[in-house]
mmCIF file of C-alpha atoms in Angstrom:
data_model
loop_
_atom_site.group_PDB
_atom_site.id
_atom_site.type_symbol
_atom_site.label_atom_id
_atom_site.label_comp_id
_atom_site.label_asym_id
_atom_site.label_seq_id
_atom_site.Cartn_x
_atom_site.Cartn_y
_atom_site.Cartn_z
ATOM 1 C CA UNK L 306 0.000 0.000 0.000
ATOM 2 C CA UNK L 307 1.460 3.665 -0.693
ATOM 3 C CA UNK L 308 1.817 5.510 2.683
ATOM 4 C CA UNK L 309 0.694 9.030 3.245
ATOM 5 C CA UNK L 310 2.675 10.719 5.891
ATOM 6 C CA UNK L 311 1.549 14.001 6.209
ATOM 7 C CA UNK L 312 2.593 16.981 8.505
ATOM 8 C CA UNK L 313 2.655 18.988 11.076
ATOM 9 C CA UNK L 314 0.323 16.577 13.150
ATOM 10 C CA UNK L 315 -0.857 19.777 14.721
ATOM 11 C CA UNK L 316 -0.400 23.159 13.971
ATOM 12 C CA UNK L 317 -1.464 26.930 15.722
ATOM 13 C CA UNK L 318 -1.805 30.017 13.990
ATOM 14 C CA UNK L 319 -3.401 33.614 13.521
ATOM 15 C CA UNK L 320 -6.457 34.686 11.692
ATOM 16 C CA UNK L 321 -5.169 36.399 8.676
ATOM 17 C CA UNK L 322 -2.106 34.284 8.411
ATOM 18 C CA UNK L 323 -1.078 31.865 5.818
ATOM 19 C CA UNK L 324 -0.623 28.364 6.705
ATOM 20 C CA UNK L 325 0.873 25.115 4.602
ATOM 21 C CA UNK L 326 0.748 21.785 5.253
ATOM 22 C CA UNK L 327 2.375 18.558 3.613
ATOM 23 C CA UNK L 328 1.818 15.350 2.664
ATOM 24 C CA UNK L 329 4.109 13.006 1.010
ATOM 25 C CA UNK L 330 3.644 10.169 -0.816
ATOM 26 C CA UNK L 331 5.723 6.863 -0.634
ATOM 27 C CA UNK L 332 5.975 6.449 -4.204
ATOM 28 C CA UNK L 333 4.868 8.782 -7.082
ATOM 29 C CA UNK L 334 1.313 9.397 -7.357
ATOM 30 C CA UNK L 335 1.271 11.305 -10.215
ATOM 31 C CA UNK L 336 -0.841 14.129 -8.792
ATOM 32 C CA UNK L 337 -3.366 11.316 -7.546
ATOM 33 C CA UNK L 338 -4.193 13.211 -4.624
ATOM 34 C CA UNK L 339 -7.424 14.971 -2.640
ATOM 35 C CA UNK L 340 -7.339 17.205 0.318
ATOM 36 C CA UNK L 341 -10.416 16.942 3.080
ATOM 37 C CA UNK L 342 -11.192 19.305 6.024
ATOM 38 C CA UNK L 343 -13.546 17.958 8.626
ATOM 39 C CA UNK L 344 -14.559 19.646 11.290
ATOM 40 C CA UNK L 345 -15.277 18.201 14.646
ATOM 41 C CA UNK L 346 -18.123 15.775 14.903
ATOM 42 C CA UNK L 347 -18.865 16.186 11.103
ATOM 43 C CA UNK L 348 -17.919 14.238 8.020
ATOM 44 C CA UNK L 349 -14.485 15.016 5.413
ATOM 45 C CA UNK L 350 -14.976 17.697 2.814
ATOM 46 C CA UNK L 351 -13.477 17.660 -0.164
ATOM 47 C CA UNK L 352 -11.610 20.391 -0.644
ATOM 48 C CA UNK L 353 -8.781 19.687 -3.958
ATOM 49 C CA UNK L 354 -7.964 17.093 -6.094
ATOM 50 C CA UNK L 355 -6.149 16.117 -9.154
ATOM 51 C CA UNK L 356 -3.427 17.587 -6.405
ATOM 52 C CA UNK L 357 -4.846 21.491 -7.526
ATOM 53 C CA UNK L 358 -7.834 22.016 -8.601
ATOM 54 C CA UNK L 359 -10.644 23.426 -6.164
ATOM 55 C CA UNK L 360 -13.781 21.761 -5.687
ATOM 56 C CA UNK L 361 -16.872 23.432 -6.070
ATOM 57 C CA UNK L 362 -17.922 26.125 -3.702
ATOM 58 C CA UNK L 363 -14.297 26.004 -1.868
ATOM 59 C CA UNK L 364 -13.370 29.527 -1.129
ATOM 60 C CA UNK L 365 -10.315 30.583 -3.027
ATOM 61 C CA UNK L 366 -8.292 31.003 0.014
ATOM 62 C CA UNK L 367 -7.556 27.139 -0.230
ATOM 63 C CA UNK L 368 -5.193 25.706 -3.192
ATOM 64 C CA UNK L 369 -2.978 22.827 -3.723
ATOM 65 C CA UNK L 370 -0.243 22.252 -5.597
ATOM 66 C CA UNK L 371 2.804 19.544 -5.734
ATOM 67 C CA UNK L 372 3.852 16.715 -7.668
ATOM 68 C CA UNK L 373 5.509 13.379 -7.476
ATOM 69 C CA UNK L 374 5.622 12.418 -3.535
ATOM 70 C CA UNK L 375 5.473 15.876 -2.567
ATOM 71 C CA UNK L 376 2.175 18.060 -2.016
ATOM 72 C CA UNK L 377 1.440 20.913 0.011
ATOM 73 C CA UNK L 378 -1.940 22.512 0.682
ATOM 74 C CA UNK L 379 -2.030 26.294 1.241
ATOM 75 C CA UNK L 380 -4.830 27.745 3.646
ATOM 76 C CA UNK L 381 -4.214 32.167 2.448
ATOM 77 C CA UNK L 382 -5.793 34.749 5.342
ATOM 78 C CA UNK L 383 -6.766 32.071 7.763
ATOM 79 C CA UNK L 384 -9.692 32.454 8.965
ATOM 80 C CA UNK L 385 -11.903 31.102 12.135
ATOM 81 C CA UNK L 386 -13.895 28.814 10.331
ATOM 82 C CA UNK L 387 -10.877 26.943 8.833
ATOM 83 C CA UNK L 388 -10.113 25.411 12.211
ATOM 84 C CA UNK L 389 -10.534 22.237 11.882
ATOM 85 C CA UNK L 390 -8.604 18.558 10.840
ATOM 86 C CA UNK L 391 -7.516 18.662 7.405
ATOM 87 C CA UNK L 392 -6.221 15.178 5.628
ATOM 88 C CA UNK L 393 -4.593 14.602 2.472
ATOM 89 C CA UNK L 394 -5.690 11.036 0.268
ATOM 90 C CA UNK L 395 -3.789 9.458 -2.652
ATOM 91 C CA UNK L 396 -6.357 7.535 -5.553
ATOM 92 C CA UNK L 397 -3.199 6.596 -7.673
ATOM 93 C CA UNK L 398 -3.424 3.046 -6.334
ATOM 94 C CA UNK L 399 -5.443 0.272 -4.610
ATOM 95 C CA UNK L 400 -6.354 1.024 -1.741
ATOM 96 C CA UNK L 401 -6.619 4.498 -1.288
ATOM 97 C CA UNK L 402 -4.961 5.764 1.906
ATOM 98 C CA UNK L 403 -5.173 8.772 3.807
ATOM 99 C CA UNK L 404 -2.624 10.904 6.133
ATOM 100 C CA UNK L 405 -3.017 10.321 9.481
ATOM 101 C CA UNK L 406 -4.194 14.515 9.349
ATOM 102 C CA UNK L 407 -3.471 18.088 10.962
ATOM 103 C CA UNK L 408 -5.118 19.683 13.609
ATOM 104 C CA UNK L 409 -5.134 23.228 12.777
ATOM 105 C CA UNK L 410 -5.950 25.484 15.491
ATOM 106 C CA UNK L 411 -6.138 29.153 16.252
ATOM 107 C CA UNK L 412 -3.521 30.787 18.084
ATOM 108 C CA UNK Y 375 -29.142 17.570 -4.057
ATOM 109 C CA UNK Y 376 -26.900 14.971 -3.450
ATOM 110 C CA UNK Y 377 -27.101 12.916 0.078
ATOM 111 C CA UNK Y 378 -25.769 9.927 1.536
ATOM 112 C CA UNK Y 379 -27.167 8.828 4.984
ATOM 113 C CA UNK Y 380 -25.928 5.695 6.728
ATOM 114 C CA UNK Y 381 -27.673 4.062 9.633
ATOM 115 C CA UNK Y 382 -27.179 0.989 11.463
ATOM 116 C CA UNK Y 383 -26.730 -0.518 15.652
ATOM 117 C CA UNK Y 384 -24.679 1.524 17.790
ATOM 118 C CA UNK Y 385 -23.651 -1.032 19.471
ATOM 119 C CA UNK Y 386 -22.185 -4.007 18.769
ATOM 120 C CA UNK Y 387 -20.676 -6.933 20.539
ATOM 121 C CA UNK Y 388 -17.474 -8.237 20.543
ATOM 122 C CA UNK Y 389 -17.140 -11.403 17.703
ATOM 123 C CA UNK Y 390 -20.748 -10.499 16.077
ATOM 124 C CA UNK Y 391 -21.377 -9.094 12.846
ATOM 125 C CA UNK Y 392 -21.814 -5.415 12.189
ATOM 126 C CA UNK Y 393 -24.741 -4.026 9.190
ATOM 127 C CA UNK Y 394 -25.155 -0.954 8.226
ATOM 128 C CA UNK Y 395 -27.199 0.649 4.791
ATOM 129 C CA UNK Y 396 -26.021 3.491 3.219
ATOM 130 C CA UNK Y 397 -29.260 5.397 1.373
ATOM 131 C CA UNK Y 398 -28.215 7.703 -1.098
ATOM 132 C CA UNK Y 399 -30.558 10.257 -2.838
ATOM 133 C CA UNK Y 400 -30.024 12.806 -5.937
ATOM 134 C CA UNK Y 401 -28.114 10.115 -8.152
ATOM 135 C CA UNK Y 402 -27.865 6.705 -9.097
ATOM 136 C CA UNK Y 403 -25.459 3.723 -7.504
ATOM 137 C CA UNK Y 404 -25.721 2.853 -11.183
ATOM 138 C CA UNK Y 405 -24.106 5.761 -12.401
ATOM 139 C CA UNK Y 406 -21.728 6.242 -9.728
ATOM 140 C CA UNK Y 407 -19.404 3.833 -7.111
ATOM 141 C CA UNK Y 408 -20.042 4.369 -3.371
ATOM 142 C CA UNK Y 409 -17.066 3.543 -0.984
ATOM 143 C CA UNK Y 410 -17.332 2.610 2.716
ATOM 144 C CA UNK Y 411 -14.808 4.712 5.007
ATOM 145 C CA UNK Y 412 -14.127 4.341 8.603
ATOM 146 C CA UNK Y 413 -12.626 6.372 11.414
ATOM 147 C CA UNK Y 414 -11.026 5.086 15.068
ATOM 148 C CA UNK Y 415 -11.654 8.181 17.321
ATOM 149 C CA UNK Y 416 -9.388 10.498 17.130
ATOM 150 C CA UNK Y 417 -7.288 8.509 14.854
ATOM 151 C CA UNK Y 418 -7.427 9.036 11.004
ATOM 152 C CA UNK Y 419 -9.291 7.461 7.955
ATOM 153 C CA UNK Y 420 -9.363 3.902 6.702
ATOM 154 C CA UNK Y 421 -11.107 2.766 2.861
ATOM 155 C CA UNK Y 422 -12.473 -0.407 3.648
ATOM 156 C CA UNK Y 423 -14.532 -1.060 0.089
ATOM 157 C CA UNK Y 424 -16.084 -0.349 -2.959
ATOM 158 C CA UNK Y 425 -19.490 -1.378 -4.679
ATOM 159 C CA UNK Y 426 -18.986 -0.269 -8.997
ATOM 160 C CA UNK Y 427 -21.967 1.179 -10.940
ATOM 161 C CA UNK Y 428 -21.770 -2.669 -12.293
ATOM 162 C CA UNK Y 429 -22.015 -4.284 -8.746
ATOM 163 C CA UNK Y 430 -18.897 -5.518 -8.256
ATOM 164 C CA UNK Y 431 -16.656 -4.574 -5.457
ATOM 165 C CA UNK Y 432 -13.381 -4.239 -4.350
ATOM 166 C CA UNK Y 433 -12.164 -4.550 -0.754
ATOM 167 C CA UNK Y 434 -9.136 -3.339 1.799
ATOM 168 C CA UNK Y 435 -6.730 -6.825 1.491
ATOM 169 C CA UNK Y 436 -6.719 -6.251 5.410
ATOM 170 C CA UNK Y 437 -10.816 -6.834 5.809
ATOM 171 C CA UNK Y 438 -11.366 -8.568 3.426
ATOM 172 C CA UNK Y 439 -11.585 -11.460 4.593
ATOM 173 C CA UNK Y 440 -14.280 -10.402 7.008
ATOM 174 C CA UNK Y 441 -15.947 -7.861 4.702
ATOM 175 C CA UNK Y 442 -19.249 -7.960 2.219
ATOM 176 C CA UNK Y 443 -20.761 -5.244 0.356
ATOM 177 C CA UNK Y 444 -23.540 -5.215 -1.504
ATOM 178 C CA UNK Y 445 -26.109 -3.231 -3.185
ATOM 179 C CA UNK Y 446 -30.346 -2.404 -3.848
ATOM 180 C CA UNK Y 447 -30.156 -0.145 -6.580
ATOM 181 C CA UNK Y 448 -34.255 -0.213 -6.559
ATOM 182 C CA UNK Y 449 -34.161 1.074 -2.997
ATOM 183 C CA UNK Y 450 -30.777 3.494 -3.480
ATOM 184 C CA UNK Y 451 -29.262 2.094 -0.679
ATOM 185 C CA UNK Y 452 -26.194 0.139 -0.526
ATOM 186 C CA UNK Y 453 -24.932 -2.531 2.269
ATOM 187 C CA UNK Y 454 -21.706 -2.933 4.566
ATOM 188 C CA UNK Y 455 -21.322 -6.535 6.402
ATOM 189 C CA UNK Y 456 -18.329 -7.232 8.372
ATOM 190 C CA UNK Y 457 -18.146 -9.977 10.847
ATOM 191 C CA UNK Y 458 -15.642 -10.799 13.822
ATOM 192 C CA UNK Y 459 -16.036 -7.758 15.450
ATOM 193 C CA UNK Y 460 -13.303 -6.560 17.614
ATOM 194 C CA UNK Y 461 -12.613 -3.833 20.007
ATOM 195 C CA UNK Y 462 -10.377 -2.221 17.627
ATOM 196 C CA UNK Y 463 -13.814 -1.864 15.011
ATOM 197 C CA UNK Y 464 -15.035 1.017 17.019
ATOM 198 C CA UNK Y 465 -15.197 3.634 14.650
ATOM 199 C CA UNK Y 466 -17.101 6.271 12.498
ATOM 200 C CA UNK Y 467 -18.333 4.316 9.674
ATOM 201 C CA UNK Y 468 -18.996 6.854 6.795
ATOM 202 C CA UNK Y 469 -20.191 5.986 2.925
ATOM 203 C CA UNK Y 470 -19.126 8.062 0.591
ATOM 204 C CA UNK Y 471 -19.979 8.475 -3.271
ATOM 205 C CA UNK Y 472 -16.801 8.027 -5.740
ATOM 206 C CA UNK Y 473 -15.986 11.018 -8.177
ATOM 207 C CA UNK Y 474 -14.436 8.229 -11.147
ATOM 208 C CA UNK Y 475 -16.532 6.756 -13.367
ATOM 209 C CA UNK Y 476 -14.038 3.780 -14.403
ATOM 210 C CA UNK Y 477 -12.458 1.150 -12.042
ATOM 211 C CA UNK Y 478 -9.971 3.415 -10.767
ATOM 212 C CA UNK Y 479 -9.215 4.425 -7.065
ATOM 213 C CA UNK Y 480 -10.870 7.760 -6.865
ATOM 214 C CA UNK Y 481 -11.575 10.645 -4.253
ATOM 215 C CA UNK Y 482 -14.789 10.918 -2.616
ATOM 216 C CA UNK Y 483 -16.298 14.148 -3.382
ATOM 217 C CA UNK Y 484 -19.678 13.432 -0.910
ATOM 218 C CA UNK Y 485 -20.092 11.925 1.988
ATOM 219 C CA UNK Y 486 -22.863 10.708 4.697
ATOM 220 C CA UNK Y 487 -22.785 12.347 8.320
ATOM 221 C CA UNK Y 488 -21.446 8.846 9.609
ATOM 222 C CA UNK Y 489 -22.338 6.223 11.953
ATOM 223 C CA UNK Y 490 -20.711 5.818 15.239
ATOM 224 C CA UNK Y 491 -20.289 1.981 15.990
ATOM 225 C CA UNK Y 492 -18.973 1.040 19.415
ATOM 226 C CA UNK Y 493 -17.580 -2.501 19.835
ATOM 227 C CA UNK Y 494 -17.991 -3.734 23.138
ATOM 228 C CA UNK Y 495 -19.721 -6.378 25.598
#
């Protein structure tokens, strides 16, 4: 199975600040890869795949980017509502597998 | 719009068999694949399955030996079977509707509000 290891685990930071967080892959994914913020008690939203493109209704503020093993996901002018657990997902091979996710919180 | 709801026992005891239905609404499980997903508390996210548009699945080689899903497209809904529960089953059990159309691994661009299923005696 690929391996996601994605970090920081857990992260604090300021509304209006811009925060990153990476996964990386264990092999090459070839851009095989979704980003998901859940919130607590509430189910994953999709918020990129194909590595960088936004899903419908995502504010801007959110984008991907990345290739190979490495991706990032870039949260611009944090704001309250983006705390929450955010996990990246590779669906370049059976089985898909997640990162173990980020806890991003406000400082 | 598009929904997924699962539903199913709370609770269930240690070596018995867990079932749960997944009813979706606002498309078709023939015109889309619908994965099962689960989630340890506090602990991250583990695909378990996949039912195709066609009906056949595919499965996690670590469950499935204990794992069955199945499908009624008349009633929308779609079934998860896994016996030998242990402890370590306690978990969020969410469906979730495939964005690929072919027999590809795939992200999962909806998902149901998830079941909470506690293993215990």
């Amino acid at each position: 199975d690929i391996q996601m290891t994605q970090s920081p685990a857990s992260l604090s930071a300021s509304l209006g600040e811009t925060v990153t967080i990476e996964c990386r892959a264990s092999e090459d994914i070839y851009n095989g890869l979704a980003w998901y913020q859940q919130k607590p008690g509430k189910s994953p939203q999709l918020l990129i795949y194909n590595a960088n493109s936004l899903h419908t209704g995502v504010p801007s503020r959110f984008s991907g980017s990345g290739s190979g093993t490495q991706y990032s996901l870039k949260i611009n002018s944090l704001q309250s509502e983006d705390v929450a657990s955010y996990f990246c997902q590779q669906y370049y091979d059976y089985p898909p597998t997640f990162g173990a996710g980020t806890k991003l919180e406000l400082k | 719009q598009v929904q997924l709801k699962e539903s199913g026992p709370g609770l269930v005891q240690p070596s018995q068999t867990l079932s749960l239905t997944c009813t979706v609404s606002g498309f078709s499980l023939t015109s889309y694949h619908v994965s099962w997903v689960r989630q340890p508390p506090g602990k991250g996210l583990e695909w378990m399955g996949v039912i195709w548009t066609g009906g056949s699945t595919a499965y996690n080689s670590l469950l499935k030996s204990r794992l069955s899903i199945s499908r009624d497209t008349s009633k929308s809904q779609v079934f998860l079977k896994m016996n030998s529960l242990q402890t370590e089953d306690t978990a969020t059990y969410y469906c979730a509707r495939d964005r690929y159309y072919g027999y590809t691994p795939s992200y999962f661009d909806y998902w149901g509000q998830g079941v909470m299923v506690t293993v215990s005696s």
